[in-house]
Coordinates of C-alpha atoms in Angstrom, one line a residue:
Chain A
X1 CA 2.9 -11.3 35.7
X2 CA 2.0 -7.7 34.7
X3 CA -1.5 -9.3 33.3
X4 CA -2.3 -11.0 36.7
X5 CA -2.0 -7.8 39.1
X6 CA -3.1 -5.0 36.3
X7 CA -6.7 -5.7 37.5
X8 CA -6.3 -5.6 41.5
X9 CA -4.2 -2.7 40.6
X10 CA -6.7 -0.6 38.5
X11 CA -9.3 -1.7 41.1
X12 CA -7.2 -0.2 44.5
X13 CA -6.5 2.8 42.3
X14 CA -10.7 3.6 41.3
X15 CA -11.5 2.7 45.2
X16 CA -9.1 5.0 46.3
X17 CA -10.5 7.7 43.5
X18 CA -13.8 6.9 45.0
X19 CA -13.3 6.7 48.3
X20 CA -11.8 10.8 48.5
X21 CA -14.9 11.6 45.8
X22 CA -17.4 10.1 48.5
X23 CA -15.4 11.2 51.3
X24 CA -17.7 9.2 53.9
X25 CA -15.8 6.3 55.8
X26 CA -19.2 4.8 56.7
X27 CA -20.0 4.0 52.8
X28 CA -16.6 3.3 51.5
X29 CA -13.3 4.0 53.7
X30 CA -9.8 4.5 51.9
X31 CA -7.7 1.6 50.7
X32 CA -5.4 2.5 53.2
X33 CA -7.6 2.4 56.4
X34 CA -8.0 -0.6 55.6
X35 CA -4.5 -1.7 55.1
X36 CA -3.9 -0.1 58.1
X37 CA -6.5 -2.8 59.7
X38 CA -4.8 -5.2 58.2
X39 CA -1.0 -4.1 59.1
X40 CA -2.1 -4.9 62.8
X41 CA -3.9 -8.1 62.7
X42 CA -2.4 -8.7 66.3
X43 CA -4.4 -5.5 68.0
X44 CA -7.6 -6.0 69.9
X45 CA -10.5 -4.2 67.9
X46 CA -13.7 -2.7 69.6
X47 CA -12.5 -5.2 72.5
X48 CA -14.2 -8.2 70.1
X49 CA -10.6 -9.3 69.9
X50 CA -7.8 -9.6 67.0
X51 CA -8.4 -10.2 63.9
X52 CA -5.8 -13.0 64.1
X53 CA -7.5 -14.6 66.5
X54 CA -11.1 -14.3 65.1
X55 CA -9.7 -16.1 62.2
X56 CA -8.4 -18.7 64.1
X57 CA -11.3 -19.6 65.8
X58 CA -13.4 -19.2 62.2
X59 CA -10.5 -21.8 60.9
X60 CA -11.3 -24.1 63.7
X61 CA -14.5 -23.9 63.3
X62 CA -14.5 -25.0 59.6
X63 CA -12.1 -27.9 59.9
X64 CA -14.3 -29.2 62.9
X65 CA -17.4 -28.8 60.6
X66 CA -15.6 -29.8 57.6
X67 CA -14.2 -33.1 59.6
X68 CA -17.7 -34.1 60.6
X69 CA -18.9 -33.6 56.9
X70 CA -16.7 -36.0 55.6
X71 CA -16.9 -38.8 58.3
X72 CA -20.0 -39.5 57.6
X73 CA -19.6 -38.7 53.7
X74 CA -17.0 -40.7 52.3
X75 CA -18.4 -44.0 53.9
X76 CA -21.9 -43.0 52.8
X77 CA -20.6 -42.6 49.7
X78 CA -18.2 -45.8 49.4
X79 CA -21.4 -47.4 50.2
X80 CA -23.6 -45.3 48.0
X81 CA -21.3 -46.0 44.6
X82 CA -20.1 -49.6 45.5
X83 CA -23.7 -51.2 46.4
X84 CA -26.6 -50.1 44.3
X85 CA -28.8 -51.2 47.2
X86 CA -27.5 -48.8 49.0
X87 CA -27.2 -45.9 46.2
X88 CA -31.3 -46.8 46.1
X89 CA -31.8 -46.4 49.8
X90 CA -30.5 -43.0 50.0
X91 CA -30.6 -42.0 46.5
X92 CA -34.1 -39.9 46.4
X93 CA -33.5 -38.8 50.0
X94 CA -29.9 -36.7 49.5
X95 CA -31.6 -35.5 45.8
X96 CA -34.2 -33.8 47.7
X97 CA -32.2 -32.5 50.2
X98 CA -29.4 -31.0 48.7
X99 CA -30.5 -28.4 46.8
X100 CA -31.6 -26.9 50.4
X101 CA -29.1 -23.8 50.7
X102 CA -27.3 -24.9 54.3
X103 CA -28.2 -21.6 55.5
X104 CA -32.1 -22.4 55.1
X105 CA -31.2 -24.8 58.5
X106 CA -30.4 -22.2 60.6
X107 CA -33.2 -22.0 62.3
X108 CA -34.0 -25.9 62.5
X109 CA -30.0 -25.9 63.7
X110 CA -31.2 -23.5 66.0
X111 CA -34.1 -25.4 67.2
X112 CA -32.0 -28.4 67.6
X113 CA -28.9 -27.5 69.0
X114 CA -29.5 -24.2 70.5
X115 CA -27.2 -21.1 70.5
X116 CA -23.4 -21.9 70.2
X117 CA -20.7 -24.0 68.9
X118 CA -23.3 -27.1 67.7
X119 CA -25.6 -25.5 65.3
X120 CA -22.5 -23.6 63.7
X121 CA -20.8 -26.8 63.1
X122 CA -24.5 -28.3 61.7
X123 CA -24.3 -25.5 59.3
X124 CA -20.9 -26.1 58.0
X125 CA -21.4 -29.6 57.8
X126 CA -24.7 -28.8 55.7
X127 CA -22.6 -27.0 53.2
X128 CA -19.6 -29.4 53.0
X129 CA -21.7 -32.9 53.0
X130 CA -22.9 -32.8 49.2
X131 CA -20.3 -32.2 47.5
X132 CA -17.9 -34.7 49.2
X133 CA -21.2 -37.3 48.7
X134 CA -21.7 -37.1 45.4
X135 CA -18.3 -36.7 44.5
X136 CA -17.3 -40.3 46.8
X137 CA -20.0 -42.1 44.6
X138 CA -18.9 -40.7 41.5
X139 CA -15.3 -41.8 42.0
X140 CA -16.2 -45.5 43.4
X141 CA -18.3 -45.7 40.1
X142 CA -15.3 -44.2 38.0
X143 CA -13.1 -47.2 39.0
X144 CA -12.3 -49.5 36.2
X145 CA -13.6 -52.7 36.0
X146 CA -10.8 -54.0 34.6
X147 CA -8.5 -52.9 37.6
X148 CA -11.0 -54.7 40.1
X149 CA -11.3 -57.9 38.5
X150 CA -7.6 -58.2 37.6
X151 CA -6.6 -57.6 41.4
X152 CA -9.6 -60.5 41.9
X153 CA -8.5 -62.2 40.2
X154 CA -5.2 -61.7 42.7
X155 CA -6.7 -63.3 45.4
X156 CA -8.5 -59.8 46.9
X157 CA -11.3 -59.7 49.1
X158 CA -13.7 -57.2 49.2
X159 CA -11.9 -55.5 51.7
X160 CA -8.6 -55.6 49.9
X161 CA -10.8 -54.2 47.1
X162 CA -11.6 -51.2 49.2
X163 CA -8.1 -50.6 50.2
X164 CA -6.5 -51.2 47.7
X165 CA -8.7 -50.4 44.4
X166 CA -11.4 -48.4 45.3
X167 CA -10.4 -46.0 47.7
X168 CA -6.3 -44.9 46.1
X169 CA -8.8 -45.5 42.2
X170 CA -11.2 -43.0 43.5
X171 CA -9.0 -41.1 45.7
X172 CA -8.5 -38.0 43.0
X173 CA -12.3 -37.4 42.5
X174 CA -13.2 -37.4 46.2
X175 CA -10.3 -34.7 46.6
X176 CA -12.4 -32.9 44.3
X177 CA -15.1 -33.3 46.6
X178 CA -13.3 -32.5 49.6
X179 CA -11.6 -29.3 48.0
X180 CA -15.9 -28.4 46.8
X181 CA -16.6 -28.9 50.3
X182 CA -14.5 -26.8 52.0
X183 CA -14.9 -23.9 49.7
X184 CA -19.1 -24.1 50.6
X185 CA -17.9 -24.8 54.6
X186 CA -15.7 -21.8 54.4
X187 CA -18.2 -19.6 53.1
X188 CA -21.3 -21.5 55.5
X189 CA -19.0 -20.5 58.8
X190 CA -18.9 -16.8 57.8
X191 CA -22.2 -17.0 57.8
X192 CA -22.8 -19.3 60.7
X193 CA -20.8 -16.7 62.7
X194 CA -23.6 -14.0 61.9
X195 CA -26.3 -16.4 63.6
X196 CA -27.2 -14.8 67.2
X197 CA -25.5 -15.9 70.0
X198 CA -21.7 -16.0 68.3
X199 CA -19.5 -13.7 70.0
X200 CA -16.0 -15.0 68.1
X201 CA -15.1 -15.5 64.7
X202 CA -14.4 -13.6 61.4
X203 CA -18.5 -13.1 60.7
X204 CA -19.0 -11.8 63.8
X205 CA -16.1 -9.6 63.6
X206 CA -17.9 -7.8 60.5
X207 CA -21.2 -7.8 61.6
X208 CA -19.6 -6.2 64.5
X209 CA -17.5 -3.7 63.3
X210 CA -20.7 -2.7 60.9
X211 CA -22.5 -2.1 64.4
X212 CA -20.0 0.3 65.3
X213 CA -19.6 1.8 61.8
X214 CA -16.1 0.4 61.4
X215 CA -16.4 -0.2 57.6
X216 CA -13.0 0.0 57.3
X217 CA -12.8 -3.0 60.0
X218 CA -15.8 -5.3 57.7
X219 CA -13.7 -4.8 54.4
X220 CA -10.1 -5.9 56.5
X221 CA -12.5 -8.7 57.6
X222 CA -13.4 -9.7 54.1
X223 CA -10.2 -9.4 52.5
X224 CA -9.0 -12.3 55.5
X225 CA -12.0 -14.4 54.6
X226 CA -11.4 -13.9 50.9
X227 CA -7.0 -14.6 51.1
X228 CA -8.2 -17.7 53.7
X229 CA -10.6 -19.4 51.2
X230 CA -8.2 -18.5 48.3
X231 CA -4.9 -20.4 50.5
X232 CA -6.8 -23.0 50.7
X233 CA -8.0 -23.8 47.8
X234 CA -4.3 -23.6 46.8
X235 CA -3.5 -26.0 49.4
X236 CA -6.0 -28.5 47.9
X237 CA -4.8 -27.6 44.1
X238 CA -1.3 -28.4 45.0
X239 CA -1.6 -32.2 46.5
X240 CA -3.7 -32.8 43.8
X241 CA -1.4 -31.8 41.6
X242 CA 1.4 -33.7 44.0
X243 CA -0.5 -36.8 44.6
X244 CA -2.6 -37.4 41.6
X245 CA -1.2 -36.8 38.2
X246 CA -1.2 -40.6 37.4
X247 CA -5.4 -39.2 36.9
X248 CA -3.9 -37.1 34.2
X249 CA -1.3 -39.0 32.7
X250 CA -3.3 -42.6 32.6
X251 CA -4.8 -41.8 29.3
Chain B
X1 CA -2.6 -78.5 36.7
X2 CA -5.5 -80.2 34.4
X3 CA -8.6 -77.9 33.5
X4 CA -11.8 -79.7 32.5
X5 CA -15.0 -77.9 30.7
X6 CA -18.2 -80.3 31.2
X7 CA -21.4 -79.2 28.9
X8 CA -20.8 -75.8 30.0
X9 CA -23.6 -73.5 28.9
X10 CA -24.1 -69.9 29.7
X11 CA -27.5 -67.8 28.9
X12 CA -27.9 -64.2 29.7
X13 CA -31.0 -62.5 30.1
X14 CA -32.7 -60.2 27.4
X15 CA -33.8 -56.9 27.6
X16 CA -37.1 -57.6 25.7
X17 CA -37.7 -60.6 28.1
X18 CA -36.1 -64.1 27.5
X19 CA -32.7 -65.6 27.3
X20 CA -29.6 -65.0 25.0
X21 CA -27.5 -68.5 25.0
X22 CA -24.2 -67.5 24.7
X23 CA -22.6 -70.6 25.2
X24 CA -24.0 -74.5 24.8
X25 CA -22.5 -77.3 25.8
X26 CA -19.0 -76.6 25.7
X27 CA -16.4 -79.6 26.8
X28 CA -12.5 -79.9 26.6
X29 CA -10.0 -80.5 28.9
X30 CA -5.9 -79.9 29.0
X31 CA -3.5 -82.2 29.9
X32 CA -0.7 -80.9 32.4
X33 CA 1.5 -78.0 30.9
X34 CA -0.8 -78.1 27.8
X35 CA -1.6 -74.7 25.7
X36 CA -5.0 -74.7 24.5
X37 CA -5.9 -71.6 22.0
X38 CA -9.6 -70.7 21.4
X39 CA -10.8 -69.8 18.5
X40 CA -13.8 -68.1 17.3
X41 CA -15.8 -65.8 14.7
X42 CA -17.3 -62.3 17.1
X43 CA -19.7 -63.4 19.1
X44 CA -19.3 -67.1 19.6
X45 CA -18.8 -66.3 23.2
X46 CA -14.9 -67.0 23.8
X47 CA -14.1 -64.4 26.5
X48 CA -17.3 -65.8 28.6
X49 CA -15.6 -69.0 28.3
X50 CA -12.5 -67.9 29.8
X51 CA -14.3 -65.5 32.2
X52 CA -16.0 -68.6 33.4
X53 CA -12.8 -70.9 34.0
X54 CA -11.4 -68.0 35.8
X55 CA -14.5 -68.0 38.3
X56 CA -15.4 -64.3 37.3
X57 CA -18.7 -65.7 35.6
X58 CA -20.6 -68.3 36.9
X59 CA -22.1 -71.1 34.2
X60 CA -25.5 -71.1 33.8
X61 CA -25.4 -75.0 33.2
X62 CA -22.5 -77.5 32.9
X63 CA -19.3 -77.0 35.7
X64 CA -15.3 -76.2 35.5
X65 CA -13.0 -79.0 37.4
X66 CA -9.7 -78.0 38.4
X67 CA -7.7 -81.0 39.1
X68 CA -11.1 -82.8 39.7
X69 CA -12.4 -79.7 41.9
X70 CA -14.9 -77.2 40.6
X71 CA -13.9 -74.0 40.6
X72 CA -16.8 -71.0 41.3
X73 CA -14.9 -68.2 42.2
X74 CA -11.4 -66.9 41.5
X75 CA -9.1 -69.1 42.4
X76 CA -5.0 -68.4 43.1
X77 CA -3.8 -71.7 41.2
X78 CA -5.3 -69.9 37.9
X79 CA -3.6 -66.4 36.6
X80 CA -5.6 -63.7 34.4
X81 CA -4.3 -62.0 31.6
X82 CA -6.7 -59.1 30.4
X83 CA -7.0 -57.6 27.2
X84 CA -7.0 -54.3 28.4
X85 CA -3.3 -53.7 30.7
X86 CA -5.3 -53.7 34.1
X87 CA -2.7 -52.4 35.9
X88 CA -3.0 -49.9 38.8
X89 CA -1.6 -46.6 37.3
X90 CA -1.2 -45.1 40.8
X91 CA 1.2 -47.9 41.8
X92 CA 5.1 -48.2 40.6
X93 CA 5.4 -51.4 38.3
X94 CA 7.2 -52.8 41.0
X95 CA 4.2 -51.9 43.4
X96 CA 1.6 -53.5 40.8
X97 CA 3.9 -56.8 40.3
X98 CA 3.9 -57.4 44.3
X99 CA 0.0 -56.4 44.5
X100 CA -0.6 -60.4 45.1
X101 CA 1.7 -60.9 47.7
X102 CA 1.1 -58.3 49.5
X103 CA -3.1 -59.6 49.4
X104 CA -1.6 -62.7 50.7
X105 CA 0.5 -60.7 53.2
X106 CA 3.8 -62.2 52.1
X107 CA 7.1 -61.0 53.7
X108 CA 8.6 -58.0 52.0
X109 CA 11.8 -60.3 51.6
X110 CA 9.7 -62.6 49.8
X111 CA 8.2 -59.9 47.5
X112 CA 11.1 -58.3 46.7
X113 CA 12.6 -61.7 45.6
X114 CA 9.6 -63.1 43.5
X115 CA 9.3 -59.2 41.8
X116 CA 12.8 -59.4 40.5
X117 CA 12.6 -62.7 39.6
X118 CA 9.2 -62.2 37.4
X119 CA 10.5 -58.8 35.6
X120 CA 13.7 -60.1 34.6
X121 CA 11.8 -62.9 33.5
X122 CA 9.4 -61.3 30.9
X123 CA 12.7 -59.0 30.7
X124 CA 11.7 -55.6 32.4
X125 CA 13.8 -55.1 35.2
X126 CA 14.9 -51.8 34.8
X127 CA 11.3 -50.1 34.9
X128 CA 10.2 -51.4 38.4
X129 CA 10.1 -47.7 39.8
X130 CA 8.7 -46.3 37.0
X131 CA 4.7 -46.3 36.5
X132 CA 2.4 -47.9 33.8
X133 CA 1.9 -45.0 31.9
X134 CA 5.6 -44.2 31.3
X135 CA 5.6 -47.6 29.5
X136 CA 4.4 -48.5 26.1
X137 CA 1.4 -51.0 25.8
X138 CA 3.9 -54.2 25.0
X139 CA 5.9 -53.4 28.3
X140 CA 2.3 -52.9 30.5
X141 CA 1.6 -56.1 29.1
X142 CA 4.4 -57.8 30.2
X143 CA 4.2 -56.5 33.8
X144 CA 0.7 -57.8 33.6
X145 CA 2.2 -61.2 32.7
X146 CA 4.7 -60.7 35.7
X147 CA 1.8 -59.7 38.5
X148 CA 0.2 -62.9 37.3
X149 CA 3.2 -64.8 37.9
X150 CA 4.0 -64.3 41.2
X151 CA 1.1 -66.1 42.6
X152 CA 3.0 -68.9 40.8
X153 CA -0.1 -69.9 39.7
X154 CA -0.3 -73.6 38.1
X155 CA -2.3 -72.7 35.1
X156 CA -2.6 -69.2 33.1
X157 CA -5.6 -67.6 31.2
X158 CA -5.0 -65.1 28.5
X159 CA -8.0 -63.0 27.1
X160 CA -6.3 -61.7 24.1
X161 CA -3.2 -60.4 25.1
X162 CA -2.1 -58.9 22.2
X163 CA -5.2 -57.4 20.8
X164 CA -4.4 -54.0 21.5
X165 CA -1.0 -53.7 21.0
X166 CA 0.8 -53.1 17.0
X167 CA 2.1 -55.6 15.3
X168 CA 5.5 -55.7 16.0
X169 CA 5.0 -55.4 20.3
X170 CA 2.4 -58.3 19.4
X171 CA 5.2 -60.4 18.2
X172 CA 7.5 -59.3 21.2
X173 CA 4.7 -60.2 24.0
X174 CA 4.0 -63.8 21.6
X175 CA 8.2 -64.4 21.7
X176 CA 7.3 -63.6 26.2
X177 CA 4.4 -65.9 26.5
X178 CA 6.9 -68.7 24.9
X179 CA 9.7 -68.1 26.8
X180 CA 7.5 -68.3 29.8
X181 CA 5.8 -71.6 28.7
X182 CA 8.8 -73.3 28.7
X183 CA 10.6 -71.9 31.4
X184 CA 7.4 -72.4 33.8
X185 CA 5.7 -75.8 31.9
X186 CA 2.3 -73.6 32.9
X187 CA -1.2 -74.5 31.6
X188 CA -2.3 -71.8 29.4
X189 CA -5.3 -71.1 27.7
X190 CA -5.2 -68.9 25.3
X191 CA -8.4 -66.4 23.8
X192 CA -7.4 -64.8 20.8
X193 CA -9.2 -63.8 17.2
X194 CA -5.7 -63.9 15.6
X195 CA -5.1 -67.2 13.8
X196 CA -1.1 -66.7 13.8
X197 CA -0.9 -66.5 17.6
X198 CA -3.0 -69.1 18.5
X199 CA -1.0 -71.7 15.9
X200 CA 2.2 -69.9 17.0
X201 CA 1.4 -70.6 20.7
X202 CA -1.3 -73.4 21.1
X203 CA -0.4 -76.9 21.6
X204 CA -4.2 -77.3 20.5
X205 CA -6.9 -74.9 19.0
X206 CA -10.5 -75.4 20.0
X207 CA -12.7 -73.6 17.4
X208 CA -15.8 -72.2 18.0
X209 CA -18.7 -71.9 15.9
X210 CA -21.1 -68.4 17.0
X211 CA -25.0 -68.2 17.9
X212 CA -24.6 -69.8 20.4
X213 CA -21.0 -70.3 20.8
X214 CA -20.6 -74.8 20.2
X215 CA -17.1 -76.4 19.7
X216 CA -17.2 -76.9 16.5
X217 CA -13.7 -78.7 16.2
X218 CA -10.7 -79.4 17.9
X219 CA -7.1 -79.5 16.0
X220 CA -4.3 -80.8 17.9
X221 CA -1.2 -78.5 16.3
X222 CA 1.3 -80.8 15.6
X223 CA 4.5 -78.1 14.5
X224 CA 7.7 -78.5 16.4
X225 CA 8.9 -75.4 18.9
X226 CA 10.4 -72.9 17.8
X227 CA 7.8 -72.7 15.6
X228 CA 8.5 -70.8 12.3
X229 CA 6.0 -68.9 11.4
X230 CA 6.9 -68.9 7.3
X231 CA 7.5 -72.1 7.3
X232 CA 4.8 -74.6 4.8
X233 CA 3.6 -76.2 7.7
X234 CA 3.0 -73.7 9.6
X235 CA 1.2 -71.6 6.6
X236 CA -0.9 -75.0 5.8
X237 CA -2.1 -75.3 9.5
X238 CA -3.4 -71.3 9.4
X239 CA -5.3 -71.5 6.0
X240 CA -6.5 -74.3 7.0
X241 CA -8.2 -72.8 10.3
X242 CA -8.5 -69.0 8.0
X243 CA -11.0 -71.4 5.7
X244 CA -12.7 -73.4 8.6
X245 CA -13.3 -69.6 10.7
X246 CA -14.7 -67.9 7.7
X247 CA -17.0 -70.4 6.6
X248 CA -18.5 -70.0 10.5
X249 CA -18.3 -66.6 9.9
X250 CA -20.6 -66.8 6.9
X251 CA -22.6 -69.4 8.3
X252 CA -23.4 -67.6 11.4
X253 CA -24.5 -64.4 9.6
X254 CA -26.8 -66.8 7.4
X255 CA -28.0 -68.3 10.5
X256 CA -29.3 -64.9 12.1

């Protein structure tokens, strides 16, 4: 335990050492303004509201984007691993366009869907959609043979193949995906947030704060959006660790 | 259930351009409750047979009758045992026996029944909350045996059942695959490459020669059950197919 905070210790020690040595809150504030920030997430700040509730609506945000990644993911990439027609119809397309960073759309998202709540969910989608694809096909591919001819060989149809084989057999790889995707759409709303037109929402909150020379306020914001992504990730560590161990234990 | 073979051939296509025949002209049939154990050297083809019968291939010549009807696709009178356990490892092995029944949306009084019956009967009741990977290989085996059962399917096809467990589990899931012939009277055809278990459990071996996989002979195995497997007759019979395999063997490596 010592190990684990010594680091984050030594770190808040050397910013606080800094922070009196530069003595200028608009380069680096004190440790503790910034707790302070964070003591009160329930107070309105610079009238841009809380910081509770900028997180909310960033949290919202990424699950709606997030959720429309994956709808049209995981079929696409049942399809994608299970037919190779399919994987060949869609193959070179998704290998060209993935390596795109998701904030290269912005302004095609902006073109699109003008200012607001549409091309910030575009963007987070961007950023969550490859991940869950590629991990879908891989874990549809990853299924054994064995297990789909012996439940065939059952009576199964393709669709009880799907339900019952493919999707539970493939089920721990796509998490992966999912918990890949939602990293990238956590970090793609932050940014989406700093497109013009947002008025709500942890990135805006920064950019904000920085417009007013709150530094102490953009480093509170940070912290949320790092302990956010980290909670999550935790979240996703733990089912998996819950719901698939047979992965690990199968050998 | 009576299974008939008729000039079954089976060719795959090369790489390089042509066709590998894998199989030519294979017939045989099995009378009801019969146990039929192929035989082969590696390569003559053996699992494509059974793959074939099962409806997981299809024949590239020649056709499989079931009771006089041909049989192109999997079919629920015929059962599958794989060499590998097969067995869903994210499923209880009380969830994996019932897989079947719940495909052909049987009542849950109904599954609960036939999965107690079929793991008492390859003797594995007390595992049916655990999961397949808390069991050895012998016991996976057996609830493979069991999820096959429950179909009640007429006729069962084993693709080496014992080939990748030790020794001594091989003898417990040969002593299971007994007790189940004559508790059931199923149909089983049997693909092995070990001579004891097909003359310990075949009522008749069909040998294979390799390159492309022929029938090269057909024993009947005339021992009386429980078989003993030190006793001279049974020793005779196995020597006797040892010899007839390994000159195959060496005639199939001459012939390549």
């Amino acid at each position: 335990m010592a190990s684990k905070v010594a680091v984050p210790l030594a770190l808040l020690v050397i910013w606080g050492v800094l922070s009196n040595v530069i003595d200028n809150s608009f380069i680096l504030p004190s440790p503790l303004s910034v707790i302070y920030v964070l003591a009160y997430p329930w107070v309105n700040i610079l009238g841009s509201g809380t910081l509770l509730d900028n997180a909310l609506v960033s949290l919202q945000r990424v699950t709606l984007g997030f959720l429309a990644a994956l709808i049209v993911a995981i079929p696409m990439g049942i399809c994608m691993g299970r037919y190779e027609i399919v994987y060949h119809l869609f193959d070179k397309a998704t290998a060209m366009l993935r390596p795109i960073p998701p904030l290269a759309w912005v302004p095609l998202s902006l073109a699109w869907l003008k200012i607001g709540m549409g091309s910030m969910l575009f963007i987070i989608a961007i950023g969550a959609f490859f991940p869950i694809l590629l991990n879908t096909i891989d874990g549809i591919r990853g299924v054994k043979n064995s297990w789909i001819e012996a439940v065939t060989m059952l009576g199964a149809r393709e669709c009880d193949l799907l339900t019952r084989v493919f999707l539970p057999g493939a089920a721990p790889t796509i998490w992966t995906g999912l918990r890949v995707g939602f990293g990238i759409a956590w970090m793609c709303v932050v940014a989406a947030e700093m497109m013009p037109g947002a008025s709500t929402g942890l990135g805006y909150l920064i950019m904000y704060a920085y417009g007013w020379g709150q530094i102490q306020v953009v480093m509170a914001g940070m912290v949320v959006i790092g302990l956010i992504g980290l909670a999550i990730d935790l979240f996703f560590k733990s089912v998996e660790v819950k719901w698939f161990s047979w992965r690990r234990l199968d050998k | 259930m009576r299974l008939e073979v008729n000039h079954l051939g089976k060719e795959f296509p090369k790489a390089k351009g042509g066709t590998l025949k894998i199989l030519d002209d294979i017939t045989f049939s099995s009378s009801e409750e019969e146990s039929i154990g192929i035989l082969g050297p590696s390569g003559c083809g053996k699992t494509t047979l059974l793959r074939i019968i099962a409806g997981l291939e299809k024949p590239s010549v020649g056709e499989v009758l079931l009771d006089g009807s041909s049989v192109d696709s999997p079919n629920p009178k015929m059962g599958m045992i794989f060499q590998e356990y097969s067995l869903l490892p994210w499923l209880t092995v009380a969830e994996n026996v019932s897989i079947g029944l719940e495909i052909r949306k049987a009542s849950e009084e109904e599954r609960r029944e036939k999965v107690e019956r079929y793991l008492s009967l390859v003797g594995l009741q007390g595992v049916a909350e655990n999961h397949p990977y808390e069991l050895s290989g012998g016991m996976r085996q057996r609830v493979a045996v069991a999820r096959s059962l429950t179909l009640e399917p007429a006729m069962l096809l084993m693709d080496e059942p014992s080939a990748a467990l030790d020794s001594q589990t091989r003898g417990e899931i040969q002593e299971s695959i007994i007790r189940l012939k004559e508790a059931t009277g199923k149909t089983i055809i049997l693909v092995t490459h070990s001579i004891e278990e097909a003359v310990f459990l075949a009522d008749r071996l069909v040998i294979l020669s390799a390159n492309p996989g022929r029938i090269h002979k057909i024993i009947p195995v005339d021992l009386k059950r429980p078989r003993d497997r030190a006793s001279e007759e049974f020793v005779r019979l196995r020597i006797q197919v040892l010899n007839l395999l390994s000159d195959l063997a060496v005639a199939s490596k001459a012939g390549r």
